[in-house]
Amino acid sequence: MQSKTVKQLLTEDIVTPDVEVKGWVRTFRANRFIALNDGSTLNNIQCVVDFEHFDEATLKRITTGAAIHVKGELVESQGKGQNVEIQAQELIILGDSDPEKYPIQPKKHSFEFLRENAHLRTRTNTFSAVMRLRSALSFAIHKYFNDNGFYYMHSPIITGSDAEGAGEMFQVTSLDLKNPPKDDSGNIDYSEDFFGKETNLTVSGQLEAETYAMSLGKVYTFGPTFRAENSNTSRHLAEFWMIEPEVAFMDLAGNMDLAEDFMKSVIQYILDNNREDLEFLDKRLKDEDKTKPQAERSSMGLIEKLNFVTDNHFKRVSYTEAIDILRNSKPNKKKKFKYLIDDWGCDLQSEHERFLVEKHFKCPVILFDYPANIKAFYMRLNDDGKTVRAMDILFPGIGEIVGGAQREERLEVLKQKMAILDIPEEELWWYLDLRKYGTAVHSGFGLGFERLVMFATGMSNIRDVIPFPRTPQNAEF
Amino acid sequence: MQSKTVKQLLTEDIVTPDVEVKGWVRTFRANRFIALNDGSTLNNIQCVVDFEHFDEATLKRITTGAAIHVKGELVESQGKGQNVEIQAQELIILGDSDPEKYPIQPKKHSFEFLRENAHLRTRTNTFSAVMRLRSALSFAIHKYFNDNGFYYMHSPIITGSDAEGAGEMFQVTSLDLKNPPKDDSGNIDYSEDFFGKETNLTVSGQLEAETYAMSLGKVYTFGPTFRAENSNTSRHLAEFWMIEPEVAFMDLAGNMDLAEDFMKSVIQYILDNNREDLEFLDKRLKDEDKTKPQAERSSMGLIEKLNFVTDNHFKRVSYTEAIDILRNSKPNKKKKFKYLIDDWGCDLQSEHERFLVEKHFKCPVILFDYPANIKAFYMRLNDDGKTVRAMDILFPGIGEIVGGAQREERLEVLKQKMAILDIPEEELWWYLDLRKYGTAVHSGFGLGFERLVMFATGMSNIRDVIPFPRTPQNAEF
């Protein structure tokens, strides 16, 4: 007979009463009730053991973390909390788990402790729910773009260009660091490196995605990106995944429409498909909040926050308008903001973004037309000469989640901006080519995947939403 | 009015005759027929220009590569080759393309030339078809796993472990190469590097995927992997994408079932969804073959080869059986093989794999139970003590396309194998933990994504199936 997954047993109509299942023991109560989990769902299947019928040696090996194979009869459950359970007829121990040593005991572990055991932490309810949601969000993203005529494009990870300036880069090399080749002036001779030049890990696939948008029309990337920034915070990773759609013939208004529809669609997907995991995490967050002082508690529950995104129109507000609102806001006047809003031109902080979303507009907000000098060189300059066609989407609890722009499509304007920033044209000859041969209005945006997973799971540390986080002084596993 | 894509115009029922479309000019014949493409499909839409109604200056700017906006009436086509065409009423030039300089002229370019213009090569039929198929295959892969209860897992790209030994690795560092910190014995002091130790780019996500399989049950990775091998061939890349499913409680037979079903399913997906691109590439391959001497021509057409996979059962043959067949084969006896098969224990070459598939069995073949010493340390040792539960899937024209195994789940056996290969247990403490706490039979396989794209497109150089190939001495774009 073929084994069923726990999910199948709990949700499908099983015709025959005889079933088999394999999984890991979560708990074994009263020498009688095994809670068995195989990762297919948050829920365990209860296996009821008639202990008189099993030898004691076997029963002793049914410990938390042990892998077992259960054969028995699927019956309606007598107890509360489940519809069906298995009356165990045969128990086969596949792999023991020494209860003295197994780190994942059925008790509350700190997230710090579980990070040190990242290879086992998905055996807990919280992390299995988070990682199932991470997977579901990934699929929702691919599905959205596929359904809407986008092509998935793998932008390169190793790059010979460091022109984008989005952050500090990691170097990639095959040179012997102890004894690297040097030229006559004592500089490293990169002609002897693997690629014949200095190479780094990419910080963004956008510029390459633009090349594909300007031929295939609608494309997106979804791949790893890197920052060598020594930021040891709960919001920074050295390695993280990013989604970057890019569309030819689309202006900033179209970009906002796309981003709003996209964000609503992927969040609706998990509301439709991952209800149990979301409800578990919603409750976890509420329980955690109860232990906090009132001021630090979340203003919304997890599912409430997701519905806030799917149910509301995203309010579109210019940067200039937003500065006016913030300047005249209560927290600014009462000096409650950590960074007070004074003049037009400053960059917004998370506290300002959250004020706009949570207090002022009470809906997701898209800010647009930012000052040119706080945004990247490739964003399209407006006719006012001082703002660019940038946009940021602001969400409750988190602030900026999406950043995008209409791209500068005019060759001469782009060249001028590069010259001011000392970006050599030879570095980006291929990027300039897009403006020489059939240039057109085009736009796109970037979404940090882990920020989306944090938002969708209510986890507050970014290290807890990626399988094996890479941070300063840490590349374990 | 909203612009339509070329694909919409050619395939949807358009009610109103008035349409708008934006795209790039492929050709402009007789001052009358514009072939316009926007990447949404291989096909162009024909825009018919009544040249008496347009000023000459505009018509002169309609050159190959120019981006234009056409407004007009969608009508049944008078000419051959298309059902509908646009009677242009308005022509707006969005971006010019100087015919003296634009590299992608309407003529046959060599693939070498197009590689140097990788940012523009998707404006050709061949490369747009290849990249649309690459995207469709990616989606088919995610869809297959999602439909079958797998969770997508992002394995880390930067790794502190170099234990897998699958190939030479690139080093990742934030140290200043000109002046790296050294310890008293003159070695690089990696405690000062970003991660506090030596780190590399991953060669495989399998070991990490195993940790997730042993908690979530069924998982897969789909991400970039790297080899710092100085192989300048048409089959090697320094950066390529890999798919690695891993399943708990699944043995080698289940692994074969999964791999066969998976490969058939993703190929069926493109046969169902990408017919035009496949037919174009099928014809391209046939045309190319005509220019070759008989002996070098493909034995099968492209679509024929894809059907060969979907329509045939994959024959399962042990390595030992295969060696017998090969040893007694005509090409071996007549010394036609470059590498003659003599003794049990040797690794097979592409010529042997192709003989088994194309000449002997005439179907895809799964070889299994390979000699332990030509396979990786983590593969499960058979009771004979000399073979392991490995499997390779062999396809026509290409040889090995999938490699997988049942993993060694026994702690003591795994430790012995690691000791023989001098892999320190401290390196892989977390991998060994999986065998300490609830170990179980589990299996998985790896598929090099670019090899699949080559197979599915008929392209013979791996540099032509990835947007921006990374190879020795080349990291342009």
mmCIF file of N, CA, C and O in Angstrom, chain A residues 24 39-40 65 95-96 102 119 122-123 132 134-135 139 142 146 151-152 154 156-158 171 173 178 187 194-195 212 214-215 239 241 433 436-439 467 470-471 473, chain B residues 24 39-40 65 95-96 102 119 122-123 132 134-135 139 142 146 151-152 154 156-158 171-173 178 187 194-195 212 214-215 239 241 433 436-439 467 470-471 473:
data_model
loop_
_atom_site.group_PDB
_atom_site.id
_atom_site.type_symbol
_atom_site.label_atom_id
_atom_site.label_comp_id
_atom_site.label_asym_id
_atom_site.label_seq_id
_atom_site.Cartn_x
_atom_site.Cartn_y
_atom_site.Cartn_z
ATOM 1 N N TRP A 24 7.367 12.499 11.305
ATOM 2 C CA TRP A 24 8.164 12.680 12.518
ATOM 3 C C TRP A 24 7.247 12.921 13.709
ATOM 4 O O TRP A 24 6.274 13.687 13.617
ATOM 5 N N GLY A 39 5.181 17.576 7.454
ATOM 6 C CA GLY A 39 5.481 18.821 6.746
ATOM 7 C C GLY A 39 4.486 19.184 5.668
ATOM 8 O O GLY A 39 4.489 20.309 5.185
ATOM 9 N N SER A 40 3.621 18.255 5.274
ATOM 10 C CA SER A 40 2.674 18.557 4.193
ATOM 11 C C SER A 40 1.633 19.567 4.646
ATOM 12 O O SER A 40 1.022 20.236 3.820
ATOM 13 N N GLY A 65 10.709 13.824 17.477
ATOM 14 C CA GLY A 65 11.727 13.895 16.426
ATOM 15 C C GLY A 65 12.000 12.579 15.729
ATOM 16 O O GLY A 65 12.605 12.568 14.650
ATOM 17 N N GLY A 95 13.796 6.041 12.175
ATOM 18 C CA GLY A 95 14.996 6.716 12.677
ATOM 19 C C GLY A 95 14.736 7.220 14.077
ATOM 20 O O GLY A 95 13.755 7.918 14.323
ATOM 21 N N ASP A 96 15.621 6.868 14.989
ATOM 22 C CA ASP A 96 15.453 7.290 16.387
ATOM 23 C C ASP A 96 15.816 8.756 16.560
ATOM 24 O O ASP A 96 16.434 9.373 15.687
ATOM 25 N N TYR A 102 18.155 15.691 21.190
ATOM 26 C CA TYR A 102 17.413 16.354 20.108
ATOM 27 C C TYR A 102 17.069 17.785 20.502
ATOM 28 O O TYR A 102 16.410 18.017 21.517
ATOM 29 N N HIS A 119 18.835 24.151 10.444
ATOM 30 C CA HIS A 119 18.617 22.921 9.680
ATOM 31 C C HIS A 119 17.473 22.089 10.254
ATOM 32 O O HIS A 119 16.998 21.166 9.598
ATOM 33 N N THR A 122 12.531 24.060 10.770
ATOM 34 C CA THR A 122 11.257 23.839 10.058
ATOM 35 C C THR A 122 10.512 22.629 10.617
ATOM 36 O O THR A 122 9.454 22.278 10.114
ATOM 37 N N ARG A 123 11.048 22.002 11.664
ATOM 38 C CA ARG A 123 10.269 20.974 12.360
ATOM 39 C C ARG A 123 9.366 21.586 13.442
ATOM 40 O O ARG A 123 8.687 20.871 14.162
ATOM 41 N N ARG A 132 6.336 27.347 4.292
ATOM 42 C CA ARG A 132 5.279 26.994 3.329
ATOM 43 C C ARG A 132 4.708 28.264 2.691
ATOM 44 O O ARG A 132 4.445 28.305 1.490
ATOM 45 N N ARG A 134 6.359 31.103 2.327
ATOM 46 C CA ARG A 134 7.403 31.596 1.433
ATOM 47 C C ARG A 134 7.296 30.898 0.064
ATOM 48 O O ARG A 134 7.366 31.535 -0.992
ATOM 49 N N SER A 135 7.097 29.593 0.110
ATOM 50 C CA SER A 135 6.956 28.822 -1.129
ATOM 51 C C SER A 135 5.695 29.234 -1.887
ATOM 52 O O SER A 135 5.711 29.428 -3.106
ATOM 53 N N PHE A 139 5.335 30.914 -5.674
ATOM 54 C CA PHE A 139 4.528 30.394 -6.765
ATOM 55 C C PHE A 139 3.513 31.423 -7.243
ATOM 56 O O PHE A 139 3.295 31.590 -8.450
ATOM 57 N N HIS A 142 5.256 33.790 -9.644
ATOM 58 C CA HIS A 142 5.453 33.223 -10.988
ATOM 59 C C HIS A 142 4.119 33.100 -11.728
ATOM 60 O O HIS A 142 4.037 33.371 -12.921
ATOM 61 N N ASN A 146 3.147 34.859 -15.224
ATOM 62 C CA ASN A 146 2.855 33.970 -16.342
ATOM 63 C C ASN A 146 1.445 34.219 -16.881
ATOM 64 O O ASN A 146 1.234 34.293 -18.094
ATOM 65 N N TYR A 151 7.574 37.305 -19.370
ATOM 66 C CA TYR A 151 8.568 36.241 -19.468
ATOM 67 C C TYR A 151 9.544 36.352 -18.307
ATOM 68 O O TYR A 151 10.019 37.448 -17.975
ATOM 69 N N TYR A 152 9.835 35.198 -17.706
ATOM 70 C CA TYR A 152 10.791 35.129 -16.594
ATOM 71 C C TYR A 152 12.196 35.172 -17.176
ATOM 72 O O TYR A 152 12.515 34.450 -18.118
ATOM 73 N N HIS A 154 16.380 35.236 -16.259
ATOM 74 C CA HIS A 154 17.435 35.062 -15.257
ATOM 75 C C HIS A 154 18.551 36.071 -15.523
ATOM 76 O O HIS A 154 19.349 35.884 -16.436
ATOM 77 N N PRO A 156 22.082 37.966 -14.671
ATOM 78 C CA PRO A 156 23.319 37.339 -14.181
ATOM 79 C C PRO A 156 23.597 37.648 -12.712
ATOM 80 O O PRO A 156 23.262 38.729 -12.224
ATOM 81 N N ILE A 157 24.194 36.706 -12.013
ATOM 82 C CA ILE A 157 24.541 36.863 -10.591
ATOM 83 C C ILE A 157 25.940 37.477 -10.480
ATOM 84 O O ILE A 157 26.158 38.400 -9.704
ATOM 85 N N ILE A 158 26.865 36.943 -11.252
ATOM 86 C CA ILE A 158 28.220 37.507 -11.269
ATOM 87 C C ILE A 158 28.234 38.620 -12.304
ATOM 88 O O ILE A 158 27.811 38.417 -13.449
ATOM 89 N N GLN A 171 33.094 40.803 -3.728
ATOM 90 C CA GLN A 171 33.934 40.461 -4.865
ATOM 91 C C GLN A 171 33.914 38.952 -5.088
ATOM 92 O O GLN A 171 33.860 38.171 -4.135
ATOM 93 N N THR A 173 36.093 35.950 -6.978
ATOM 94 C CA THR A 173 37.415 35.776 -7.578
ATOM 95 C C THR A 173 37.867 34.321 -7.533
ATOM 96 O O THR A 173 37.393 33.545 -6.683
ATOM 97 N N LYS A 178 46.329 34.734 -1.089
ATOM 98 C CA LYS A 178 47.619 34.818 -0.398
ATOM 99 C C LYS A 178 48.695 35.376 -1.312
ATOM 100 O O LYS A 178 49.667 35.970 -0.866
ATOM 101 N N ASN A 187 49.271 46.953 -8.496
ATOM 102 C CA ASN A 187 47.843 46.684 -8.427
ATOM 103 C C ASN A 187 47.561 45.230 -8.808
ATOM 104 O O ASN A 187 48.342 44.607 -9.531
ATOM 105 N N PHE A 194 39.492 34.803 -13.165
ATOM 106 C CA PHE A 194 38.688 33.894 -13.995
ATOM 107 C C PHE A 194 38.044 34.585 -15.192
ATOM 108 O O PHE A 194 38.068 34.094 -16.318
ATOM 109 N N PHE A 195 37.451 35.750 -14.929
ATOM 110 C CA PHE A 195 36.725 36.436 -16.001
ATOM 111 C C PHE A 195 37.569 37.491 -16.707
ATOM 112 O O PHE A 195 37.070 38.250 -17.539
ATOM 113 N N TYR A 212 15.918 43.016 -21.817
ATOM 114 C CA TYR A 212 14.934 42.029 -22.266
ATOM 115 C C TYR A 212 13.553 42.645 -22.459
ATOM 116 O O TYR A 212 12.812 42.243 -23.352
ATOM 117 N N MET A 214 13.077 45.518 -23.599
ATOM 118 C CA MET A 214 13.141 46.252 -24.855
ATOM 119 C C MET A 214 13.247 45.309 -26.066
ATOM 120 O O MET A 214 13.618 45.725 -27.159
ATOM 121 N N SER A 215 12.890 44.053 -25.865
ATOM 122 C CA SER A 215 12.801 43.111 -26.985
ATOM 123 C C SER A 215 11.629 42.160 -26.785
ATOM 124 O O SER A 215 10.871 41.901 -27.708
ATOM 125 N N GLU A 239 22.451 38.425 1.646
ATOM 126 C CA GLU A 239 21.955 37.671 0.478
ATOM 127 C C GLU A 239 20.444 37.600 0.582
ATOM 128 O O GLU A 239 19.922 37.116 1.579
ATOM 129 N N TRP A 241 16.477 37.676 -1.908
ATOM 130 C CA TRP A 241 15.889 37.464 -3.238
ATOM 131 C C TRP A 241 15.047 38.663 -3.632
ATOM 132 O O TRP A 241 14.402 39.289 -2.800
ATOM 133 N N ASP A 433 22.891 51.601 -25.410
ATOM 134 C CA ASP A 433 22.401 51.110 -26.708
ATOM 135 C C ASP A 433 20.871 51.036 -26.756
ATOM 136 O O ASP A 433 20.258 51.255 -27.808
ATOM 137 N N LYS A 436 19.657 54.075 -27.952
ATOM 138 C CA LYS A 436 20.077 54.445 -29.315
ATOM 139 C C LYS A 436 19.224 53.765 -30.366
ATOM 140 O O LYS A 436 19.026 54.285 -31.449
ATOM 141 N N TYR A 437 18.797 52.563 -30.072
ATOM 142 C CA TYR A 437 18.125 51.759 -31.086
ATOM 143 C C TYR A 437 16.702 51.425 -30.654
ATOM 144 O O TYR A 437 16.462 50.477 -29.916
ATOM 145 N N GLY A 438 15.778 52.246 -31.089
ATOM 146 C CA GLY A 438 14.369 51.966 -30.793
ATOM 147 C C GLY A 438 14.019 52.190 -29.340
ATOM 148 O O GLY A 438 13.345 51.362 -28.721
ATOM 149 N N THR A 439 14.465 53.297 -28.782
ATOM 150 C CA THR A 439 14.127 53.579 -27.376
ATOM 151 C C THR A 439 12.631 53.838 -27.235
ATOM 152 O O THR A 439 11.944 54.184 -28.215
ATOM 153 N N PRO A 467 15.608 30.457 4.484
ATOM 154 C CA PRO A 467 16.097 29.215 5.101
ATOM 155 C C PRO A 467 17.423 29.382 5.860
ATOM 156 O O PRO A 467 17.489 29.099 7.050
ATOM 157 N N ARG A 470 22.265 34.867 5.543
ATOM 158 C CA ARG A 470 23.659 35.305 5.468
ATOM 159 C C ARG A 470 23.742 36.718 6.005
ATOM 160 O O ARG A 470 23.142 37.641 5.430
ATOM 161 N N THR A 471 24.479 36.879 7.100
ATOM 162 C CA THR A 471 24.617 38.182 7.747
ATOM 163 C C THR A 471 26.069 38.352 8.176
ATOM 164 O O THR A 471 26.834 37.377 8.136
ATOM 165 N N GLN A 473 29.411 38.092 9.759
ATOM 166 C CA GLN A 473 29.972 37.060 10.657
ATOM 167 C C GLN A 473 29.157 35.774 10.692
ATOM 168 O O GLN A 473 29.341 34.951 11.585
ATOM 169 N N TRP B 24 8.702 47.080 -32.215
ATOM 170 C CA TRP B 24 9.913 47.405 -32.955
ATOM 171 C C TRP B 24 9.789 46.904 -34.390
ATOM 172 O O TRP B 24 9.332 45.783 -34.634
ATOM 173 N N GLY B 39 7.682 41.179 -29.103
ATOM 174 C CA GLY B 39 8.192 40.148 -28.203
ATOM 175 C C GLY B 39 7.134 39.259 -27.596
ATOM 176 O O GLY B 39 7.437 38.213 -27.036
ATOM 177 N N SER B 40 5.863 39.652 -27.710
ATOM 178 C CA SER B 40 4.804 38.844 -27.097
ATOM 179 C C SER B 40 4.624 37.509 -27.822
ATOM 180 O O SER B 40 4.118 36.550 -27.258
ATOM 181 N N GLY B 65 14.505 48.090 -36.260
ATOM 182 C CA GLY B 65 14.903 48.378 -34.876
ATOM 183 C C GLY B 65 14.222 49.584 -34.271
ATOM 184 O O GLY B 65 14.252 49.762 -33.046
ATOM 185 N N GLY B 95 11.188 55.808 -31.000
ATOM 186 C CA GLY B 95 12.640 55.812 -30.894
ATOM 187 C C GLY B 95 13.250 55.387 -32.215
ATOM 188 O O GLY B 95 12.891 54.347 -32.760
ATOM 189 N N ASP B 96 14.176 56.215 -32.714
ATOM 190 C CA ASP B 96 14.800 55.898 -33.998
ATOM 191 C C ASP B 96 15.827 54.782 -33.864
ATOM 192 O O ASP B 96 16.247 54.436 -32.758
ATOM 193 N N TYR B 102 22.746 50.216 -36.327
ATOM 194 C CA TYR B 102 22.018 49.180 -35.584
ATOM 195 C C TYR B 102 22.565 47.797 -35.932
ATOM 196 O O TYR B 102 22.573 47.399 -37.099
ATOM 197 N N HIS B 119 22.679 41.889 -25.447
ATOM 198 C CA HIS B 119 21.622 42.796 -24.974
ATOM 199 C C HIS B 119 20.587 43.065 -26.044
ATOM 200 O O HIS B 119 19.517 43.593 -25.755
ATOM 201 N N THR B 122 17.798 39.144 -28.353
ATOM 202 C CA THR B 122 16.405 38.688 -28.273
ATOM 203 C C THR B 122 15.494 39.477 -29.215
ATOM 204 O O THR B 122 14.296 39.255 -29.239
ATOM 205 N N ARG B 123 16.071 40.384 -30.006
ATOM 206 C CA ARG B 123 15.280 41.011 -31.075
ATOM 207 C C ARG B 123 15.301 40.176 -32.354
ATOM 208 O O ARG B 123 14.748 40.586 -33.373
ATOM 209 N N ARG B 132 11.712 32.741 -24.733
ATOM 210 C CA ARG B 132 10.319 32.468 -24.341
ATOM 211 C C ARG B 132 10.184 31.022 -23.867
ATOM 212 O O ARG B 132 9.484 30.740 -22.890
ATOM 213 N N ARG B 134 12.623 29.229 -22.549
ATOM 214 C CA ARG B 134 13.296 29.174 -21.242
ATOM 215 C C ARG B 134 12.327 29.595 -20.132
ATOM 216 O O ARG B 134 12.242 28.954 -19.085
ATOM 217 N N SER B 135 11.587 30.667 -20.396
ATOM 218 C CA SER B 135 10.615 31.150 -19.420
ATOM 219 C C SER B 135 9.491 30.130 -19.219
ATOM 220 O O SER B 135 9.095 29.836 -18.083
ATOM 221 N N PHE B 139 8.410 28.089 -15.758
ATOM 222 C CA PHE B 139 7.078 28.066 -15.167
ATOM 223 C C PHE B 139 6.550 26.639 -15.055
ATOM 224 O O PHE B 139 5.953 26.262 -14.038
ATOM 225 N N HIS B 142 7.991 25.086 -11.908
ATOM 226 C CA HIS B 142 7.332 25.532 -10.676
ATOM 227 C C HIS B 142 5.919 24.956 -10.579
ATOM 228 O O HIS B 142 5.481 24.531 -9.513
ATOM 229 N N ASN B 146 4.502 22.589 -7.630
ATOM 230 C CA ASN B 146 3.399 23.122 -6.839
ATOM 231 C C ASN B 146 2.169 22.204 -6.907
ATOM 232 O O ASN B 146 1.545 21.913 -5.895
ATOM 233 N N TYR B 151 7.365 22.004 -1.805
ATOM 234 C CA TYR B 151 7.634 23.380 -1.407
ATOM 235 C C TYR B 151 8.936 23.851 -2.033
ATOM 236 O O TYR B 151 9.941 23.128 -2.030
ATOM 237 N N TYR B 152 8.891 25.058 -2.575
ATOM 238 C CA TYR B 152 10.081 25.672 -3.189
ATOM 239 C C TYR B 152 10.963 26.191 -2.076
ATOM 240 O O TYR B 152 10.502 26.894 -1.171
ATOM 241 N N HIS B 154 14.672 28.161 -1.147
ATOM 242 C CA HIS B 154 15.838 28.893 -1.642
ATOM 243 C C HIS B 154 17.067 28.479 -0.841
ATOM 244 O O HIS B 154 17.234 28.898 0.294
ATOM 245 N N PRO B 156 21.057 28.491 0.072
ATOM 246 C CA PRO B 156 21.953 29.656 0.068
ATOM 247 C C PRO B 156 22.923 29.658 -1.115
ATOM 248 O O PRO B 156 23.349 28.603 -1.580
ATOM 249 N N ILE B 157 23.254 30.856 -1.592
ATOM 250 C CA ILE B 157 24.179 31.012 -2.712
ATOM 251 C C ILE B 157 25.610 31.120 -2.177
ATOM 252 O O ILE B 157 26.531 30.492 -2.694
ATOM 253 N N ILE B 158 25.778 31.927 -1.145
ATOM 254 C CA ILE B 158 27.086 32.046 -0.510
ATOM 255 C C ILE B 158 27.178 30.956 0.557
ATOM 256 O O ILE B 158 26.285 30.819 1.385
ATOM 257 N N GLN B 171 35.580 32.139 -4.929
ATOM 258 C CA GLN B 171 35.613 32.705 -3.596
ATOM 259 C C GLN B 171 34.827 34.016 -3.559
ATOM 260 O O GLN B 171 34.828 34.789 -4.524
ATOM 261 N N VAL B 172 34.114 34.233 -2.454
ATOM 262 C CA VAL B 172 33.368 35.473 -2.231
ATOM 263 C C VAL B 172 34.024 36.194 -1.065
ATOM 264 O O VAL B 172 34.208 35.603 -0.004
ATOM 265 N N THR B 173 34.369 37.450 -1.255
ATOM 266 C CA THR B 173 35.083 38.145 -0.184
ATOM 267 C C THR B 173 34.801 39.636 -0.202
ATOM 268 O O THR B 173 34.427 40.195 -1.236
ATOM 269 N N LYS B 178 44.325 43.793 -2.457
ATOM 270 C CA LYS B 178 45.674 44.387 -2.523
ATOM 271 C C LYS B 178 46.383 44.301 -1.179
ATOM 272 O O LYS B 178 47.601 44.257 -1.108
ATOM 273 N N ASN B 187 49.103 33.568 6.779
ATOM 274 C CA ASN B 187 47.881 33.160 6.082
ATOM 275 C C ASN B 187 46.845 34.274 6.156
ATOM 276 O O ASN B 187 46.868 35.103 7.063
ATOM 277 N N PHE B 194 33.937 39.350 5.612
ATOM 278 C CA PHE B 194 32.554 39.714 5.929
ATOM 279 C C PHE B 194 31.864 38.680 6.816
ATOM 280 O O PHE B 194 31.182 39.014 7.777
ATOM 281 N N PHE B 195 32.037 37.413 6.462
ATOM 282 C CA PHE B 195 31.331 36.367 7.199
ATOM 283 C C PHE B 195 32.184 35.753 8.308
ATOM 284 O O PHE B 195 31.776 34.767 8.936
ATOM 285 N N TYR B 212 15.523 20.470 4.484
ATOM 286 C CA TYR B 212 14.116 20.847 4.386
ATOM 287 C C TYR B 212 13.220 19.656 4.035
ATOM 288 O O TYR B 212 12.077 19.594 4.489
ATOM 289 N N MET B 214 13.677 16.789 5.171
ATOM 290 C CA MET B 214 13.541 16.039 6.422
ATOM 291 C C MET B 214 12.697 16.793 7.448
ATOM 292 O O MET B 214 12.748 16.500 8.639
ATOM 293 N N SER B 215 11.922 17.763 6.974
ATOM 294 C CA SER B 215 10.966 18.430 7.860
ATOM 295 C C SER B 215 9.691 18.758 7.101
ATOM 296 O O SER B 215 8.593 18.543 7.602
ATOM 297 N N GLU B 239 28.347 29.986 -14.458
ATOM 298 C CA GLU B 239 27.125 30.302 -13.699
ATOM 299 C C GLU B 239 25.943 29.696 -14.431
ATOM 300 O O GLU B 239 25.727 29.995 -15.608
ATOM 301 N N TRP B 241 21.823 27.556 -13.832
ATOM 302 C CA TRP B 241 20.707 27.339 -12.897
ATOM 303 C C TRP B 241 20.419 25.854 -12.759
ATOM 304 O O TRP B 241 20.550 25.084 -13.710
ATOM 305 N N ASP B 433 23.430 15.658 11.541
ATOM 306 C CA ASP B 433 22.282 15.734 12.463
ATOM 307 C C ASP B 433 21.027 15.107 11.852
ATOM 308 O O ASP B 433 20.202 14.528 12.568
ATOM 309 N N LYS B 436 20.944 11.744 12.736
ATOM 310 C CA LYS B 436 20.888 11.463 14.181
ATOM 311 C C LYS B 436 19.479 11.568 14.713
ATOM 312 O O LYS B 436 19.116 10.902 15.666
ATOM 313 N N TYR B 437 18.708 12.470 14.132
ATOM 314 C CA TYR B 437 17.384 12.779 14.686
ATOM 315 C C TYR B 437 16.293 12.473 13.678
ATOM 316 O O TYR B 437 15.980 13.271 12.812
ATOM 317 N N GLY B 438 15.762 11.267 13.763
ATOM 318 C CA GLY B 438 14.650 10.904 12.886
ATOM 319 C C GLY B 438 15.073 10.696 11.446
ATOM 320 O O GLY B 438 14.411 11.178 10.518
ATOM 321 N N THR B 439 16.160 9.982 11.245
ATOM 322 C CA THR B 439 16.615 9.731 9.875
ATOM 323 C C THR B 439 15.606 8.846 9.145
ATOM 324 O O THR B 439 14.815 8.125 9.777
ATOM 325 N N PRO B 467 20.524 34.214 -20.723
ATOM 326 C CA PRO B 467 20.608 35.601 -21.211
ATOM 327 C C PRO B 467 22.037 36.140 -21.328
ATOM 328 O O PRO B 467 22.448 36.565 -22.408
ATOM 329 N N ARG B 470 28.199 33.470 -18.443
ATOM 330 C CA ARG B 470 29.466 33.698 -17.743
ATOM 331 C C ARG B 470 30.400 32.539 -18.049
ATOM 332 O O ARG B 470 30.101 31.389 -17.699
ATOM 333 N N THR B 471 31.517 32.850 -18.704
ATOM 334 C CA THR B 471 32.485 31.830 -19.100
ATOM 335 C C THR B 471 33.884 32.385 -18.868
ATOM 336 O O THR B 471 34.035 33.588 -18.627
ATOM 337 N N GLN B 473 37.057 34.305 -18.951
ATOM 338 C CA GLN B 473 37.410 35.564 -19.619
ATOM 339 C C GLN B 473 36.209 36.353 -20.124
ATOM 340 O O GLN B 473 36.365 37.261 -20.937
#
